[in-house]
Coordinates of N, CA and C in Angstrom, one line a residue:
M68 N 0.9 -1.3 0.2 CA -0.4 0.0 -0.1 C 1.0 1.3 0.1
K69 N 0.5 2.5 -0.4 CA 1.2 3.8 -0.7 C 1.6 4.3 0.9
W70 N 0.9 3.8 1.9 CA 1.3 4.4 3.6 C 2.3 3.5 3.5
L71 N 2.5 2.5 3.2 CA 3.7 1.7 4.2 C 5.3 2.7 3.2
L72 N 5.2 3.1 2.3 CA 6.2 4.3 1.9 C 6.5 5.2 2.2
V73 N 5.2 6.0 3.0 CA 5.4 6.8 4.1 C 6.0 6.6 5.2
L74 N 5.5 5.4 5.6 CA 6.4 5.2 7.0 C 7.6 4.3 6.9
A75 N 8.0 4.2 5.5 CA 9.2 3.8 5.6 C 9.8 5.1 5.6
L76 N 10.1 6.5 4.9 CA 10.2 7.5 5.1 C 10.0 7.8 6.6
L77 N 9.3 7.7 7.5 CA 9.5 8.5 8.7 C 10.2 7.8 9.7
C78 N 10.4 6.4 9.4 CA 11.2 5.7 10.3 C 13.0 5.5 9.6
A79 N 13.0 6.4 8.7 CA 14.4 6.1 7.9 C 15.5 6.7 8.7
L80 N 15.1 7.3 10.1 CA 16.6 7.6 11.3 C 16.1 6.8 12.1
A81 N 15.4 5.6 12.3 CA 15.7 4.7 13.0 C 16.7 4.2 13.8
P82 N 16.9 3.9 15.1 CA 18.4 3.2 15.5 C 18.7 2.1 15.3
A83 N 19.7 1.8 14.3 CA 20.1 0.3 14.0 C 20.8 -0.3 15.6
S84 N 21.6 0.3 16.5 CA 22.1 0.1 17.3 C 22.1 1.3 18.5
A85 N 23.6 1.9 18.8 CA 23.1 2.7 19.8 C 22.2 4.2 19.4
R86 N 21.6 4.6 20.4 CA 21.1 6.1 19.8 C 22.0 7.1 19.5
T87 N 21.7 8.2 18.4 CA 22.6 8.9 18.2 C 22.1 10.0 19.2
A88 N 22.8 11.3 19.7 CA 22.5 12.7 20.1 C 21.2 12.9 19.7
F89 N 21.1 12.9 18.6 CA 20.1 13.4 18.0 C 18.4 12.7 18.7
Q90 N 18.7 11.5 18.2 CA 17.7 10.5 18.9 C 17.5 10.2 20.0
A91 N 18.2 10.5 21.0 CA 18.3 11.0 22.3 C 17.4 11.9 23.0
R92 N 17.8 13.0 21.9 CA 17.2 14.8 22.3 C 15.4 14.0 22.1
C93 N 15.5 13.5 21.3 CA 13.8 13.7 20.8 C 13.1 12.9 21.8
E94 N 13.8 11.2 21.8 CA 13.2 10.2 22.8 C 12.8 10.6 24.4
D95 N 13.9 11.7 24.4 CA 14.1 12.2 26.1 C 13.2 13.3 26.6
T96 N 13.2 14.2 25.4 CA 12.5 15.7 25.4 C 11.0 15.9 25.2
I97 N 10.6 15.0 24.2 CA 9.7 15.3 23.0 C 8.1 14.9 23.7
G98 N 8.7 13.9 24.2 CA 7.2 13.2 24.8 C 7.0 11.8 23.7
Q99 N 6.3 11.0 24.3 CA 5.9 9.5 23.6 C 4.8 9.9 22.3
S100 N 4.7 8.9 21.6 CA 3.9 9.1 20.4 C 2.6 8.4 21.3
V101 N 1.4 9.3 20.5 CA 0.0 8.6 22.0 C -1.0 8.8 20.8
S102 N -1.8 7.5 20.6 CA -2.9 7.8 20.1 C -4.1 7.1 21.0
V103 N -4.8 8.3 21.1 CA -6.1 8.1 21.9 C -7.0 7.2 21.4
M104 N -7.9 6.4 21.3 CA -9.2 6.3 21.1 C -10.8 6.2 21.7
S105 N -11.4 7.0 21.5 CA -12.4 6.9 21.8 C -13.8 6.6 20.8
S106 N -14.8 6.3 21.5 CA -16.2 5.9 21.0 C -17.4 6.1 21.5
K107 N -18.5 6.6 20.6 CA -19.5 7.3 21.6 C -20.8 6.7 20.5
Q108 N -22.0 6.3 21.4 CA -23.2 5.5 21.0 C -24.3 7.0 21.2
N109 N -24.9 7.1 19.9 CA -25.9 8.1 19.7 C -27.2 8.0 19.7
G110 N -27.5 6.4 20.8 CA -28.9 6.2 20.6 C -29.6 5.6 19.4
Y111 N -30.7 5.1 19.2 CA -31.7 5.1 18.2 C -33.2 5.8 18.0
R112 N -34.0 5.6 17.6 CA -35.3 5.9 17.4 C -36.1 4.8 16.8
I113 N -37.7 4.6 16.5 CA -38.0 4.4 16.0 C -39.4 4.7 15.3
D114 N -39.3 4.7 13.9 CA -40.2 5.2 12.8 C -40.8 4.4 12.2
H115 N -42.5 5.2 12.3 CA -43.2 4.3 11.7 C -44.2 5.3 10.5
S116 N -42.9 6.4 10.0 CA -43.4 7.3 9.1 C -44.0 6.9 7.2
Y117 N -42.9 5.9 7.1 CA -42.7 5.3 5.8 C -43.8 4.1 5.4
S118 N -44.4 3.6 4.0 CA -45.1 2.5 4.0 C -44.1 1.2 3.8
F119 N -44.5 0.2 3.5 CA -43.8 -0.7 3.0 C -43.1 -0.9 2.2
H120 N -43.7 0.0 1.4 CA -43.5 0.5 -0.3 C -42.2 1.4 -0.4
G121 N -42.3 2.6 0.4 CA -41.4 3.7 0.7 C -39.7 2.7 1.1
L122 N -40.2 1.8 2.1 CA -38.7 1.3 2.5 C -38.1 0.5 1.7
S123 N -39.3 -0.2 0.9 CA -38.4 -0.8 0.1 C -37.7 0.0 -1.3
A124 N -38.6 1.1 -1.4 CA -37.5 2.1 -2.3 C -36.6 2.2 -1.4
M125 N -36.4 2.5 -0.3 CA -35.4 3.2 0.3 C -34.0 2.1 0.5
K126 N -34.6 0.9 1.1 CA -33.3 -0.3 0.3 C -33.0 -0.5 -0.8
G127 N -33.6 -0.4 -1.7 CA -33.0 -0.1 -3.1 C -32.5 -1.8 -3.3
D128 N -31.6 -2.4 -3.2 CA -31.3 -3.5 -3.5 C -32.0 -4.7 -3.1
R129 N -32.7 -5.4 -3.9 CA -33.2 -6.1 -3.1 C -34.0 -7.2 -4.4
A130 N -34.6 -8.3 -3.7 CA -34.9 -9.7 -4.8 C -36.0 -8.7 -5.5
P131 N -36.4 -9.3 -7.1 CA -37.3 -8.9 -7.6 C -38.6 -9.3 -7.1
G132 N -39.6 -8.2 -6.8 CA -41.0 -8.9 -6.4 C -40.9 -8.9 -5.0
S133 N -39.7 -8.3 -4.0 CA -39.9 -8.6 -2.5 C -40.1 -7.4 -2.2
Y134 N -40.4 -7.2 -0.7 CA -40.6 -6.4 0.2 C -40.2 -6.0 1.2
V135 N -39.9 -4.6 1.7 CA -39.4 -4.6 3.3 C -39.8 -4.3 4.0
L136 N -40.5 -4.6 5.1 CA -41.1 -4.8 5.9 C -40.9 -3.6 7.0
G137 N -39.6 -3.8 7.2 CA -38.8 -2.3 8.2 C -37.5 -2.8 8.0
L138 N -36.6 -1.4 8.2 CA -35.5 -1.4 8.1 C -34.7 -1.0 9.3
T139 N -33.4 -1.2 9.3 CA -32.5 -0.1 10.2 C -31.4 0.1 9.8
R140 N -31.2 1.6 9.8 CA -29.9 2.5 9.0 C -29.4 3.6 10.3
T141 N -28.3 3.7 9.6 CA -27.4 4.5 10.3 C -26.1 5.0 9.8
A142 N -25.0 5.6 9.9 CA -23.8 5.7 9.2 C -22.7 6.0 10.1
S143 N -21.4 5.2 9.7 CA -20.6 5.3 10.4 C -19.9 6.8 10.3
Q144 N -19.3 7.1 11.4 CA -18.5 8.4 11.6 C -17.3 8.5 12.3
V145 N -16.3 8.9 11.3 CA -14.5 9.0 12.1 C -13.9 10.3 11.8
G146 N -13.7 10.7 13.3 CA -12.6 12.0 13.0 C -11.4 11.5 14.1
I147 N -10.2 12.3 13.2 CA -9.3 12.1 13.4 C -8.6 13.1 13.7
K148 N -7.8 14.1 14.8 CA -7.4 15.1 14.9 C -6.1 14.8 15.1
V149 N -5.1 15.7 14.9 CA -3.4 15.0 14.9 C -2.4 15.9 15.5
E150 N -2.1 16.2 16.6 CA -0.9 17.2 17.1 C 0.4 16.5 17.3
G151 N 1.3 17.0 18.0 CA 2.4 16.5 18.0 C 3.8 17.6 18.3
R152 N 4.5 17.2 19.3 CA 5.9 18.4 19.8 C 7.0 17.8 18.6
M153 N 7.6 18.8 18.1 CA 8.7 18.8 16.8 C 9.7 19.3 17.4
L154 N 10.8 18.2 16.8 CA 12.5 18.5 16.8 C 13.1 18.6 15.7
S155 N 14.3 19.7 15.4 CA 14.9 19.3 14.0 C 16.4 19.2 14.5
D156 N 17.1 19.0 13.7 CA 18.6 18.6 14.0 C 19.4 18.9 12.3
P157 N 19.9 20.6 12.4 CA 20.5 20.4 11.6 C 21.3 19.9 10.9
A158 N 22.2 19.3 11.7 CA 23.5 18.4 11.3 C 23.2 17.8 10.7
S159 N 22.3 16.8 10.9 CA 21.7 15.3 10.1 C 20.6 15.6 9.1
G160 N 20.1 16.9 8.9 CA 19.1 17.3 7.8 C 17.7 16.2 8.5
Y161 N 17.6 15.9 9.8 CA 16.1 15.2 9.8 C 15.5 16.0 11.2
E162 N 14.3 15.4 11.0 CA 13.5 16.1 12.3 C 12.9 15.0 12.5
C163 N 12.1 15.3 14.0 CA 11.5 14.1 14.6 C 10.1 14.9 15.5
V164 N 8.9 13.9 15.1 CA 7.7 14.2 15.6 C 7.0 13.2 16.7
A165 N 6.7 13.7 17.7 CA 5.9 12.7 18.9 C 4.5 13.0 18.4
P166 N 3.9 12.2 17.4 CA 2.4 12.6 17.0 C 1.5 11.9 18.1
R167 N 0.5 12.7 18.6 CA -0.9 12.6 19.2 C -1.9 12.4 18.6
L168 N -2.4 11.5 18.1 CA -3.7 11.4 17.4 C -4.6 11.0 18.2
E169 N -5.9 11.6 17.7 CA -7.2 11.4 18.9 C -8.0 11.0 17.8
I170 N -8.9 9.7 17.6 CA -9.7 9.1 16.7 C -11.3 9.1 18.1
N171 N -11.8 9.2 16.6 CA -13.3 9.5 17.4 C -14.3 8.6 16.9
L172 N -14.9 7.2 17.1 CA -15.8 6.5 16.4 C -17.3 6.9 16.5
Y173 N -17.9 6.6 16.0 CA -19.3 6.9 16.7 C -20.4 6.2 14.9
Y174 N -21.5 6.4 15.7 CA -22.7 6.2 14.3 C -23.5 7.4 14.6
L175 N -24.4 7.9 13.2 CA -25.0 8.6 13.5 C -26.2 8.0 14.4
P176 N -27.2 9.0 15.0 CA -28.5 7.6 15.7 C -28.9 7.1 14.8
I177 N -28.9 5.8 15.1 CA -30.0 4.6 14.6 C -31.0 4.8 14.4
V178 N -31.8 4.6 13.0 CA -33.3 4.9 13.0 C -34.0 3.8 12.6
V179 N -34.9 3.0 13.3 CA -35.2 1.8 13.1 C -37.0 2.2 12.8
Y180 N -37.0 1.6 11.5 CA -38.2 1.6 10.8 C -38.9 0.8 10.5
V181 N -40.6 1.0 11.0 CA -41.5 -0.3 10.9 C -42.5 0.2 9.6
G182 N -43.0 -0.4 8.6 CA -43.9 0.0 7.5 C -45.1 0.5 8.6
R183 N -45.2 1.2 7.8 CA -46.8 2.1 8.8 C -48.2 1.2 8.7
E184 N -47.7 0.2 7.7 CA -49.1 -0.5 7.7 C -49.4 -1.3 9.1
F185 N -48.3 -1.4 10.0 CA -48.4 -2.6 10.5 C -48.6 -1.6 12.1
P186 N -49.9 -1.8 12.9 CA -49.8 -0.9 14.0 C -49.3 -1.4 15.4
P187 N -49.0 -0.7 16.0 CA -47.8 -1.1 16.9 C -48.4 -2.1 17.9
H188 N -49.7 -2.3 18.4 CA -50.6 -3.4 18.7 C -51.0 -4.6 18.3
T189 N -50.1 -4.6 16.8 CA -50.6 -6.0 16.5 C -49.1 -7.0 16.4
C190 N -49.2 -8.3 16.1 CA -48.1 -9.1 15.9 C -47.4 -9.1 15.4
S191 N -48.0 -8.8 13.9 CA -46.8 -8.4 12.8 C -45.7 -7.4 13.4
Y192 N -46.5 -6.4 13.7 CA -45.3 -5.4 14.1 C -44.3 -6.0 15.3
R193 N -44.9 -6.7 16.1 CA -43.7 -7.3 17.3 C -42.7 -7.8 16.8
E194 N -43.0 -8.7 15.6 CA -42.0 -9.9 15.1 C -41.4 -8.8 13.8
I195 N -41.6 -8.1 13.1 CA -40.7 -6.8 12.4 C -39.8 -6.2 13.6
L196 N -40.2 -5.4 14.3 CA -39.5 -4.3 15.4 C -38.3 -5.5 16.0
A197 N -38.6 -6.6 16.6 CA -38.0 -7.6 16.8 C -36.4 -7.8 15.8
H198 N -37.0 -8.3 14.6 CA -35.8 -8.4 13.7 C -34.9 -7.2 13.5
E199 N -35.7 -6.0 13.4 CA -34.8 -4.8 13.5 C -33.7 -4.5 14.4
L200 N -34.3 -4.7 15.8 CA -33.8 -4.8 16.6 C -32.6 -5.7 16.9
R201 N -32.6 -6.8 16.3 CA -31.5 -7.5 16.3 C -30.4 -6.6 15.4
H202 N -30.7 -5.7 14.1 CA -29.8 -4.8 13.5 C -29.3 -4.0 14.4
R203 N -30.5 -3.4 15.4 CA -29.6 -2.4 15.9 C -28.5 -2.6 16.8
D204 N -29.0 -4.2 17.8 CA -27.8 -4.6 18.5 C -26.5 -4.5 17.6
I205 N -26.4 -4.9 16.5 CA -25.3 -5.7 15.7 C -24.6 -4.3 15.8
Y206 N -25.2 -3.0 15.6 CA -24.3 -1.7 15.6 C -23.7 -1.3 16.8
L207 N -24.7 -1.5 17.7 CA -24.4 -1.2 19.2 C -23.6 -1.7 19.7
N208 N -22.9 -2.9 19.3 CA -22.1 -4.1 20.2 C -20.9 -4.1 19.2
Y209 N -21.0 -3.8 17.9 CA -19.8 -3.9 16.9 C -18.9 -2.9 17.0
L210 N -19.4 -1.5 17.4 CA -18.8 -0.3 18.0 C -17.4 -0.4 18.5
P211 N -17.3 -1.1 20.0 CA -16.7 -1.4 20.8 C -15.2 -2.5 20.4
Q212 N -15.9 -3.5 19.6 CA -15.0 -4.3 18.8 C -14.0 -3.4 18.0
A213 N -14.6 -2.9 16.9 CA -14.0 -1.8 16.1 C -13.0 -1.1 16.5
E214 N -13.4 -0.2 17.7 CA -12.3 0.3 18.8 C -10.8 -0.3 19.4
K215 N -11.5 -1.4 19.5 CA -10.4 -2.5 19.8 C -9.1 -2.8 18.8
V216 N -9.6 -3.1 17.7 CA -9.2 -3.6 16.8 C -7.9 -2.7 16.3
I217 N -9.2 -1.2 16.0 CA -8.3 -0.2 15.7 C -6.9 0.6 16.7
S218 N -6.9 0.2 18.0 CA -6.2 0.9 18.9 C -5.2 0.3 18.9
A219 N -5.2 -1.3 18.6 CA -4.6 -2.2 18.7 C -3.2 -2.1 17.7
A220 N -4.2 -2.1 16.3 CA -2.8 -1.3 15.0 C -2.3 -0.3 15.4
L221 N -2.8 0.9 15.8 CA -2.3 2.4 15.8 C -1.1 1.3 17.1
A222 N -1.4 1.1 18.2 CA 0.0 0.9 19.3 C 0.9 0.0 18.4
R223 N 0.6 -0.9 17.4 CA 1.6 -1.8 17.0 C 2.7 -0.3 16.2
R224 N 1.8 0.1 15.1 CA 2.5 1.1 14.4 C 3.6 2.0 15.1
F225 N 2.9 3.1 16.1 CA 3.8 3.7 16.9 C 4.6 3.6 17.8
E226 N 4.0 2.9 18.8 CA 5.1 2.1 19.8 C 5.3 3.2 20.6
G227 N 5.1 3.9 21.1 CA 5.2 5.1 22.0 C 6.6 6.2 21.4
K228 N 6.9 5.7 20.4 CA 8.3 6.5 20.3 C 8.2 7.5 19.1
P229 N 9.2 8.5 18.9 CA 8.8 9.4 18.1 C 9.0 8.9 16.7
L230 N 8.7 10.0 15.6 CA 9.0 9.4 14.3 C 10.0 10.5 13.8
Y231 N 10.7 9.4 12.6 CA 11.7 10.5 12.1 C 11.8 10.8 10.4
A232 N 11.7 11.8 9.9 CA 11.9 12.1 8.7 C 12.7 13.4 8.0
P233 N 12.9 13.4 6.8 CA 13.9 14.6 6.4 C 13.4 15.9 7.0
R234 N 14.0 17.1 7.2 CA 13.6 18.3 7.4 C 12.8 18.6 7.0
G235 N 11.6 19.2 7.6 CA 10.7 19.9 6.7 C 9.8 19.0 6.3
Q236 N 9.5 17.7 6.5 CA 8.6 16.6 5.9 C 7.6 15.8 6.9
A237 N 8.7 16.0 7.9 CA 7.6 15.2 9.0 C 6.0 15.2 9.1
R238 N 5.9 16.4 9.4 CA 4.2 16.7 9.6 C 3.3 15.9 7.7
S239 N 3.9 16.8 6.8 CA 2.8 16.5 5.8 C 3.1 14.7 5.3
L240 N 4.2 14.3 5.9 CA 4.5 12.8 5.4 C 3.3 11.9 6.6
L241 N 3.2 12.3 7.8 CA 2.1 11.8 8.8 C 0.9 12.0 8.7
Q242 N 0.6 13.6 7.9 CA -0.8 13.4 7.4 C -1.0 12.6 6.4
R243 N -0.2 12.3 5.3 CA -0.7 11.6 4.5 C -0.8 10.2 4.4
E244 N -0.4 9.9 5.6 CA -0.2 8.4 6.1 C -1.4 8.3 6.7
I245 N -1.9 9.5 7.6 CA -3.1 9.1 8.1 C -4.3 9.4 6.9
D246 N -4.5 10.4 6.0 CA -5.0 10.2 5.2 C -5.4 9.1 3.9
S247 N -4.1 8.5 3.4 CA -4.3 7.4 2.6 C -4.0 6.3 3.0
G248 N -3.8 6.5 4.4 CA -3.4 4.7 5.2 C -4.3 4.6 6.4
W249 N -4.2 5.4 7.2 CA -5.2 4.8 8.8 C -6.8 5.6 8.5
M250 N -6.8 6.7 7.5 CA -8.3 6.7 7.6 C -8.8 5.8 6.8
P251 N -8.2 4.9 5.2 CA -9.3 3.9 4.9 C -9.4 2.6 5.7
F252 N -7.9 2.5 6.1 CA -8.0 1.3 7.3 C -9.3 1.4 8.6
I253 N -9.6 2.4 8.9 CA -10.2 2.4 10.1 C -11.8 2.3 9.5
K254 N -12.2 3.4 8.1 CA -13.5 3.1 7.4 C -14.0 2.0 6.9
N255 N -12.7 1.0 6.5 CA -12.7 -0.4 6.6 C -13.0 -1.2 7.5
E256 N -12.5 -1.4 8.3 CA -12.9 -1.9 9.5 C -14.2 -1.4 10.4
M257 N -14.5 -0.3 10.3 CA -16.4 0.0 10.8 C -17.3 -0.8 9.2
A258 N -16.7 -1.0 8.6 CA -17.5 -1.3 7.6 C -18.2 -2.7 7.4
K259 N -16.6 -3.3 8.6 CA -17.0 -4.9 8.6 C -18.4 -5.1 8.9
V260 N -19.1 -4.1 9.9 CA -20.3 -4.6 10.5 C -21.6 -5.0 9.6
E261 N -21.1 -4.5 8.5 CA -22.3 -5.0 7.1 C -22.3 -6.0 6.6
R262 N -21.7 -6.7 7.2 CA -21.2 -8.4 7.0 C -22.1 -9.4 7.6
L263 N -22.1 -8.8 8.8 CA -22.6 -9.3 10.1 C -24.7 -8.7 9.7
Q264 N -24.7 -7.5 9.7 CA -25.9 -7.2 9.3 C -26.7 -8.5 8.3
A265 N -26.1 -8.6 7.2 CA -26.5 -9.3 6.1 C -26.5 -10.9 6.2
A266 N -26.2 -11.2 7.6 CA -25.8 -12.8 7.9 C -27.5 -12.7 8.7
I267 N -28.2 -11.5 9.0 CA -29.6 -11.7 9.5 C -30.6 -11.9 8.8
D268 N -30.3 -11.3 7.1 CA -31.3 -11.0 6.3 C -31.3 -12.3 5.3
T269 N -31.3 -13.2 5.9 CA -31.6 -14.5 4.9 C -32.9 -14.9 4.3
P270 N -32.8 -15.3 3.2 CA -34.1 -15.9 2.3 C -34.8 -16.2 3.7
Q271 N -34.2 -17.4 4.7 CA -34.9 -18.4 5.5 C -35.9 -17.1 6.4
E272 N -34.9 -16.4 6.8 CA -35.9 -15.1 7.8 C -36.9 -14.2 6.8
Y273 N -36.6 -13.6 5.5 CA -37.8 -13.1 5.0 C -39.0 -13.7 4.6
A274 N -38.7 -15.4 4.4 CA -39.7 -16.3 4.4 C -40.5 -16.2 5.6
R275 N -39.6 -16.5 6.9 CA -40.4 -16.8 8.1 C -41.4 -15.6 8.5
L276 N -40.7 -14.0 8.5 CA -41.4 -13.0 8.2 C -43.0 -12.8 7.7
G277 N -42.9 -13.4 6.7 CA -43.8 -13.6 5.9 C -44.9 -14.3 5.6
K278 N -44.9 -15.3 7.1 CA -45.7 -16.2 7.5 C -46.1 -15.9 9.2
V279 N -45.9 -15.0 9.6 CA -45.9 -14.7 11.0 C -47.0 -14.6 11.3
C280 N -47.6 -15.1 12.6 CA -49.0 -14.2 13.3 C -49.9 -15.0 12.1
A281 N -50.0 -15.7 11.7 CA -50.8 -16.9 11.2 C -51.6 -16.1 9.9
G282 N -50.4 -15.5 8.8 CA -50.7 -14.7 7.8 C -51.0 -13.2 7.5
E283 N -50.9 -12.8 9.1 CA -51.5 -11.3 9.6 C -50.7 -10.0 8.4
V284 N -49.3 -10.7 8.0 CA -48.5 -9.6 7.4 C -49.1 -9.4 6.1
Q285 N -48.9 -10.7 5.5 CA -50.0 -10.4 4.2 C -51.4 -10.2 4.1
S286 N -52.2 -10.0 5.3 CA -53.3 -9.3 5.1 C -53.2 -8.0 5.5
L287 N -52.1 -7.7 6.1 CA -51.8 -6.0 5.9 C -51.3 -5.0 4.7
I288 N -50.6 -6.1 3.9 CA -50.1 -5.6 3.1 C -50.6 -5.5 1.8
R289 N -51.8 -6.9 1.9 CA -52.4 -7.0 0.6 C -53.4 -5.6 0.3
P290 N -53.8 -5.2 0.8 CA -54.9 -4.1 0.4 C -53.7 -3.0 0.2
A291 N -52.7 -2.5 0.8 CA -51.6 -1.3 0.1 C -51.3 -2.0 -1.5
K292 N -50.9 -3.3 -1.5 CA -50.4 -3.4 -3.0 C -51.8 -3.5 -3.5
S293 N -52.8 -3.8 -3.2 CA -53.5 -3.9 -4.4 C -54.1 -2.2 -5.1
K294 N -54.0 -1.0 -4.0 CA -54.2 -0.3 -3.9 C -53.5 0.7 -4.8
R295 N -52.0 0.3 -4.8 CA -50.8 0.5 -5.6 C -51.1 0.0 -6.9
S296 N -51.6 -1.1 -7.2 CA -51.7 -1.5 -8.5 C -52.7 -0.9 -9.3
T297 N -53.8 -0.3 -9.0 CA -54.9 0.4 -9.2 C -54.5 1.8 -10.2

């Protein structure tokens, strides 16, 4: 990956044996490289304002002729703030930086949709809502898992030591590594939750929801389907 090239440049002055005077000054005076991880849950709400036709359109990719009775939506967000002290060494032409990275992971408030054809007092509503709350729980439970994986990767990369680079390049190389390496890595890690979500929406589960409550689902959506076709 491109960011590995940046990593190589930043580590160009890494000591092979004994520390140089500049390395000693960097490691002993500017502090350690630090990555601070945090994640935040933003809760959820239940929305009954869309028909199952509207939810089907919102879902987009689905099997021909199928309908979406409920839907759970959110979006992952990543914030990265970079700070850090720096020293330069005119004699060697290098500089060092002890970066402090603050990474914040969170989801936008989760919205759990249930088609408005299903009144809250009905058996079908309870079944559809129970299915969607499984999706909600996956989002809520996955966030601390992602935080743990990302935090461990950052710890392996920086190891508490300053980074070195040719004079005048440390900050730009560090920012490039974050933009082209860490940000895609973190976003990819956050996106893995969708694989867990897809595992819930099996054909068998859709078939079960279509038949629950002694056919109540079909009896509730049939009038809406007929009205739409006229």
